[in-house]
PDB file of C-alpha atoms and ligand atoms in Angstrom:
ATOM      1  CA  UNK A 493      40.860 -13.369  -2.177  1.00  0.00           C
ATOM      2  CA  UNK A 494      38.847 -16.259  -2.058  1.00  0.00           C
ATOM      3  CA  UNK A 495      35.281 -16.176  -4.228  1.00  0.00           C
ATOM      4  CA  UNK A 496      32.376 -16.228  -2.357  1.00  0.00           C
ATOM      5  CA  UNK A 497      29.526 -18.538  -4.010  1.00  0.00           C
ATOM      6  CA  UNK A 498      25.796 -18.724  -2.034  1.00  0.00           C
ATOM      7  CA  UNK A 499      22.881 -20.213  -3.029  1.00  0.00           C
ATOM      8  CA  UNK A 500      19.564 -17.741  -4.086  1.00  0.00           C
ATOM      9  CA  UNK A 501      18.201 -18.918  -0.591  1.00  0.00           C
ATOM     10  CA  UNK A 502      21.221 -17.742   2.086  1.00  0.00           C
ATOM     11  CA  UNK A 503      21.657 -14.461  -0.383  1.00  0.00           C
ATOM     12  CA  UNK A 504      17.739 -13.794   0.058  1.00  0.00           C
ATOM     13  CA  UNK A 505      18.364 -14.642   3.895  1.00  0.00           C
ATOM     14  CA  UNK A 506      21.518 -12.101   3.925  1.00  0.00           C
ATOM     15  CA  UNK A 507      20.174  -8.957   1.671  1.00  0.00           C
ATOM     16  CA  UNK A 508      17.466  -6.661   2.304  1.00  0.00           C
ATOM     17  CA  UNK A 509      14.923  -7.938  -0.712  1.00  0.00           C
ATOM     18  CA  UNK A 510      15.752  -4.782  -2.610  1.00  0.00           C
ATOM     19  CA  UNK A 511      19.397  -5.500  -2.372  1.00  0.00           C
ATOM     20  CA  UNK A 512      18.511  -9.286  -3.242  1.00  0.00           C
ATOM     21  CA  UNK A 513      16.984  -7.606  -6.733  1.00  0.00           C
ATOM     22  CA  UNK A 514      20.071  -5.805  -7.718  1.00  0.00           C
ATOM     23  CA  UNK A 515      22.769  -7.293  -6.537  1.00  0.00           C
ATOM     24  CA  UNK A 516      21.591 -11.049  -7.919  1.00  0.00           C
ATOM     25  CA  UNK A 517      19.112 -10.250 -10.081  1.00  0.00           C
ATOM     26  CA  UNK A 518      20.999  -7.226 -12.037  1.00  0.00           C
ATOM     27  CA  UNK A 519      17.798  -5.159 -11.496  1.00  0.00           C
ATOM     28  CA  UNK A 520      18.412  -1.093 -11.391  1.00  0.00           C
ATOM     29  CA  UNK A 521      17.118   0.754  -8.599  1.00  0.00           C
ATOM     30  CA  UNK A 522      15.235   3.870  -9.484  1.00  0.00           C
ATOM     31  CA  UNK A 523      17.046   6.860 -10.396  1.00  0.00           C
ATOM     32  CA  UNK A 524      17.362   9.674  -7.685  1.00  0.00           C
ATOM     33  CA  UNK A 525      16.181   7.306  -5.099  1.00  0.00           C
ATOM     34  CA  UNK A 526      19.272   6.052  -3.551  1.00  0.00           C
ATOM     35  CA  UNK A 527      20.263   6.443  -0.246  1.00  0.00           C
ATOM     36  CA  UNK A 528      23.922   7.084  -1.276  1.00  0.00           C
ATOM     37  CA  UNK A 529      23.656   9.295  -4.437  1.00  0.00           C
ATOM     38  CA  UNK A 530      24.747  12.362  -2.386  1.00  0.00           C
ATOM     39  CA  UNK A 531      27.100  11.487  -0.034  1.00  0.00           C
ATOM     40  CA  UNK A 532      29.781  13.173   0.172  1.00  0.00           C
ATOM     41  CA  UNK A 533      31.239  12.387   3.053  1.00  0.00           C
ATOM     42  CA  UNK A 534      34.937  10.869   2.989  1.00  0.00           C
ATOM     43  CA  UNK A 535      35.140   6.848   3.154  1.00  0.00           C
ATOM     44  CA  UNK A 536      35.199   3.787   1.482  1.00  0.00           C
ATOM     45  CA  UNK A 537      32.171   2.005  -0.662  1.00  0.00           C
ATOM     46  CA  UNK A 538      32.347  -1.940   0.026  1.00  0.00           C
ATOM     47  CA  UNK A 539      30.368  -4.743  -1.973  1.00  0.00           C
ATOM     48  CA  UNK A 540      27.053  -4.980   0.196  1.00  0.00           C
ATOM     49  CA  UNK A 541      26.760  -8.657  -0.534  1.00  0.00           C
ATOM     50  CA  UNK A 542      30.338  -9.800   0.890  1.00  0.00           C
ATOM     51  CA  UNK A 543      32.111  -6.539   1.692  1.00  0.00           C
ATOM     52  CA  UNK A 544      34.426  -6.666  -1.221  1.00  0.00           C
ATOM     53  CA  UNK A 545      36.386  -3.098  -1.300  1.00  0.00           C
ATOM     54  CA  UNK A 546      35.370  -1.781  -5.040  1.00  0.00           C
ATOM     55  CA  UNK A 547      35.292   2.617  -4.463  1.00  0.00           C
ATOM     56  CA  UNK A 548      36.448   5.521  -2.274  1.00  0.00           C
ATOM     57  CA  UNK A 549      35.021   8.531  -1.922  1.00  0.00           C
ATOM     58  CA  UNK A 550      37.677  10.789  -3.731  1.00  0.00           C
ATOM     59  CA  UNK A 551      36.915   9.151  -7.313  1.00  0.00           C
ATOM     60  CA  UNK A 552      33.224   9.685  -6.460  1.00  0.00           C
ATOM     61  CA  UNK A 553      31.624  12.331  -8.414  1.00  0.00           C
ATOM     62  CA  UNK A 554      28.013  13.972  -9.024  1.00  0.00           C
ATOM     63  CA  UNK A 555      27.255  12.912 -12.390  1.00  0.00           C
ATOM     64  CA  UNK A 556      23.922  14.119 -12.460  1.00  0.00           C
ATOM     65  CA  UNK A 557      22.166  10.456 -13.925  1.00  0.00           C
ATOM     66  CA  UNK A 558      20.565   9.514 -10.617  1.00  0.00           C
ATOM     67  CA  UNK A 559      23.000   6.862  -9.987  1.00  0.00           C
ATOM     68  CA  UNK A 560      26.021   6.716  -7.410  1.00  0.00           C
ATOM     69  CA  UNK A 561      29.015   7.696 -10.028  1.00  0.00           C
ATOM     70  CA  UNK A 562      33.134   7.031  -9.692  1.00  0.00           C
ATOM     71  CA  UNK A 563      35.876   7.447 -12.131  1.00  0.00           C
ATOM     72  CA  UNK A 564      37.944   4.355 -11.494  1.00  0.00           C
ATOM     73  CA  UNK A 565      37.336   1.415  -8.883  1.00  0.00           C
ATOM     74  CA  UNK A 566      39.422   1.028  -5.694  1.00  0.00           C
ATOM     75  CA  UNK A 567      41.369  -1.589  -7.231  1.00  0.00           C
ATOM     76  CA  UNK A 568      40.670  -2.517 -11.055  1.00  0.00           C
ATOM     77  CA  UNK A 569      40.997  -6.880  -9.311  1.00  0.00           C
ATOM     78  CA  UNK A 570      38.106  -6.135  -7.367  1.00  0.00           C
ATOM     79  CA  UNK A 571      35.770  -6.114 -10.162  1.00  0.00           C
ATOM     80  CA  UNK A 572      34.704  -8.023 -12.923  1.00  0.00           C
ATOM     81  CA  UNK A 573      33.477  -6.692 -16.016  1.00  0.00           C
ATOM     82  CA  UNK A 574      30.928  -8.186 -18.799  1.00  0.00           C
ATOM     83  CA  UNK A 575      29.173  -7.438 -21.819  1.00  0.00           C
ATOM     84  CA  UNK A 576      25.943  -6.736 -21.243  1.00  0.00           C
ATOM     85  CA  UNK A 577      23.641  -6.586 -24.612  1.00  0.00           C
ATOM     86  CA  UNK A 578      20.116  -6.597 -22.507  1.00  0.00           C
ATOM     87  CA  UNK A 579      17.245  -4.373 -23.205  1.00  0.00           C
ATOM     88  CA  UNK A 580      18.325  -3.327 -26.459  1.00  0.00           C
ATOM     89  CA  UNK A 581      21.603  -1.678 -25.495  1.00  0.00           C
ATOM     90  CA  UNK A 582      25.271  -2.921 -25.605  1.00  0.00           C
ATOM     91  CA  UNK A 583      26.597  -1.646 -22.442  1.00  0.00           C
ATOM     92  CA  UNK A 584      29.475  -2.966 -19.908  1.00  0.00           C
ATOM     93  CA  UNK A 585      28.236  -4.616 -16.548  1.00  0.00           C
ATOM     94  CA  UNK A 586      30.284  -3.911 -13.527  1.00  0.00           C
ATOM     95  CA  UNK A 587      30.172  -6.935 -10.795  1.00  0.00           C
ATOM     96  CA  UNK A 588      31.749  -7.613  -7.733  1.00  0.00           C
ATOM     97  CA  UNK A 589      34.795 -10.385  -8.533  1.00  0.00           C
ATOM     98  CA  UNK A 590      34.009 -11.998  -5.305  1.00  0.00           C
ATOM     99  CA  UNK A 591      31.203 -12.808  -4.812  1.00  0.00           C
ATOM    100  CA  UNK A 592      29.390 -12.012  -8.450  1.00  0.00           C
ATOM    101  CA  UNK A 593      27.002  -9.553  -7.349  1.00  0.00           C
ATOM    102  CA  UNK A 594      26.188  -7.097 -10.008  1.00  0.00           C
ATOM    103  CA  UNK A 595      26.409  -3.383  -8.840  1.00  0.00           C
ATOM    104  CA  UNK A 596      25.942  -1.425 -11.609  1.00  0.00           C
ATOM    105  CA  UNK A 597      27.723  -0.352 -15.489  1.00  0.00           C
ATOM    106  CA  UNK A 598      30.374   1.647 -17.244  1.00  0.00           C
ATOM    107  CA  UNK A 599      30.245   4.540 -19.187  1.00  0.00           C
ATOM    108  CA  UNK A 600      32.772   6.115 -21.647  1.00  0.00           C
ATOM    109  CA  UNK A 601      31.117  10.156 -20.484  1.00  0.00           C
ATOM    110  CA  UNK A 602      33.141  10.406 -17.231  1.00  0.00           C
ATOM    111  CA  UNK A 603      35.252  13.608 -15.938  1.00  0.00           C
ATOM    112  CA  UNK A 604      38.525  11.698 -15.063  1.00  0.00           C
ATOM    113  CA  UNK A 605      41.234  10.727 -17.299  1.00  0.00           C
ATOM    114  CA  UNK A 606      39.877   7.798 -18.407  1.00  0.00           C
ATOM    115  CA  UNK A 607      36.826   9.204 -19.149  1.00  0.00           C
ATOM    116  CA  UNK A 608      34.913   5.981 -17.479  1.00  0.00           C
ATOM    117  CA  UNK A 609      32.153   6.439 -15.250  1.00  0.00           C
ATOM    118  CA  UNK A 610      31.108   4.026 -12.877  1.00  0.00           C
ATOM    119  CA  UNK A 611      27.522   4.202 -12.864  1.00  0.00           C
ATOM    120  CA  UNK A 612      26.640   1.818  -9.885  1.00  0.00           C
ATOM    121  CA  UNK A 613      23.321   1.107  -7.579  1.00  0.00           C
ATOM    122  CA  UNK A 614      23.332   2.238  -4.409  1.00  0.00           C
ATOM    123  CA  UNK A 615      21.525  -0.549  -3.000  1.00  0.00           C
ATOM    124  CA  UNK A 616      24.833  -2.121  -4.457  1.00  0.00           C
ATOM    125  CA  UNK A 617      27.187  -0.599  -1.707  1.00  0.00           C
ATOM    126  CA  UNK A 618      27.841  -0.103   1.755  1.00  0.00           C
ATOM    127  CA  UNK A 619      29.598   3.053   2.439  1.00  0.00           C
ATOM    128  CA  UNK A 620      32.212   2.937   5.327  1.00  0.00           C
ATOM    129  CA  UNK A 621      32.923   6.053   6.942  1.00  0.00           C
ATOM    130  CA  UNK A 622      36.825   7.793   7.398  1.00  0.00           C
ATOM    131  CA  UNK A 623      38.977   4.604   6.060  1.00  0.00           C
ATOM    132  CA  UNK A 624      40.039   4.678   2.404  1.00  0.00           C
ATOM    133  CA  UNK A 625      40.976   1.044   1.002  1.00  0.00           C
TER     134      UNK A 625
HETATM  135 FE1   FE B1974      30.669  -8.868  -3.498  1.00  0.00          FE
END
C-alpha cells in the first residue's frame, strides 16, 4: 500500500477541524464524547484521514475508559506503533501506517489474549457498516 503524505493545508481542507486536531496533531478527544464509543453494530472501522482498514467490530469491546476500545487491529501492517513519553507518561502511540495519522494508544489491561487494548479516538475512525476487512 502506497503511503499517503499531505501537507497541514490539504489535511485541514480534508478533516473536519476536530479530526484535523487528533488525527495530525495527536490531540485526545474528550472522554465519553465520541460519536462511536457505543456502537455496536457489526462493520469495519477505517482510518478517517485516508481510509486505511485498522479494526472490525468483533475485537471491539466496552472498556469502560471513554474511548473506542479493540483487542487487536484488523491487520497488525496497518498500523504503526511509537513510543510516546509526552505528558509525563511512557505510553505506546497507535498511528495509521499510511498515511501517519495518529488515532489513539495501547494498553497492556485488555480482555483478549493478548491482553492489549486499543484505546483509539473516535474522531480517529470511520465506521463502515456490514463488511469486515
Ligand atoms: Fe490513515
Amino acid at each position: 500500500m502506497e503511503d499517503i503524505k499531505k501537507t497541514d493545508e490539504q489535511w485541514r481542507r480534508e478533516l473536519t477541524p476536530e479530526q484535523f486536531e487528533v488525527l495530525r496533531r495527536g490531540a485526545t478527544e474528550r472522554p465519553f464524547t465520541g460519536a462511536l464509543l457505543h456502537n455496536k453494530a457489526d462493520g469495519s472501522y477505517a482510518c478517517a484521514a485516508c481510509g486505511n482498514a485498522l479494526f472490525n467490530s468483533d475485537t471491539k469491546f466496552d472498556s469502560g475508559s471513554g474511548w473506542p476500545s479493540f483487542t487487536e487491529p484488523a491487520n497488525a501492517a496497518n498500523v504503526t506503533l511509537l513510543e510516546d513519553r509526552s505528558h509525563g507518561m511512557h505510553r505506546v502511540e497507535v498511528r495509521c501506517k499510511r498515511c501517519g495519522s495518529h488515532l489513539g494508544h495501547i494498553f497492556d489491561d485488555g480482555p483478549g489474549p493478548t491482553g492489549q487494548r486499543y484505546c483509539i479516538n473516535s474522531a480517529a475512525l470511520d465506521f463502515k457498516p456490514g463488511a469486515k476487512t
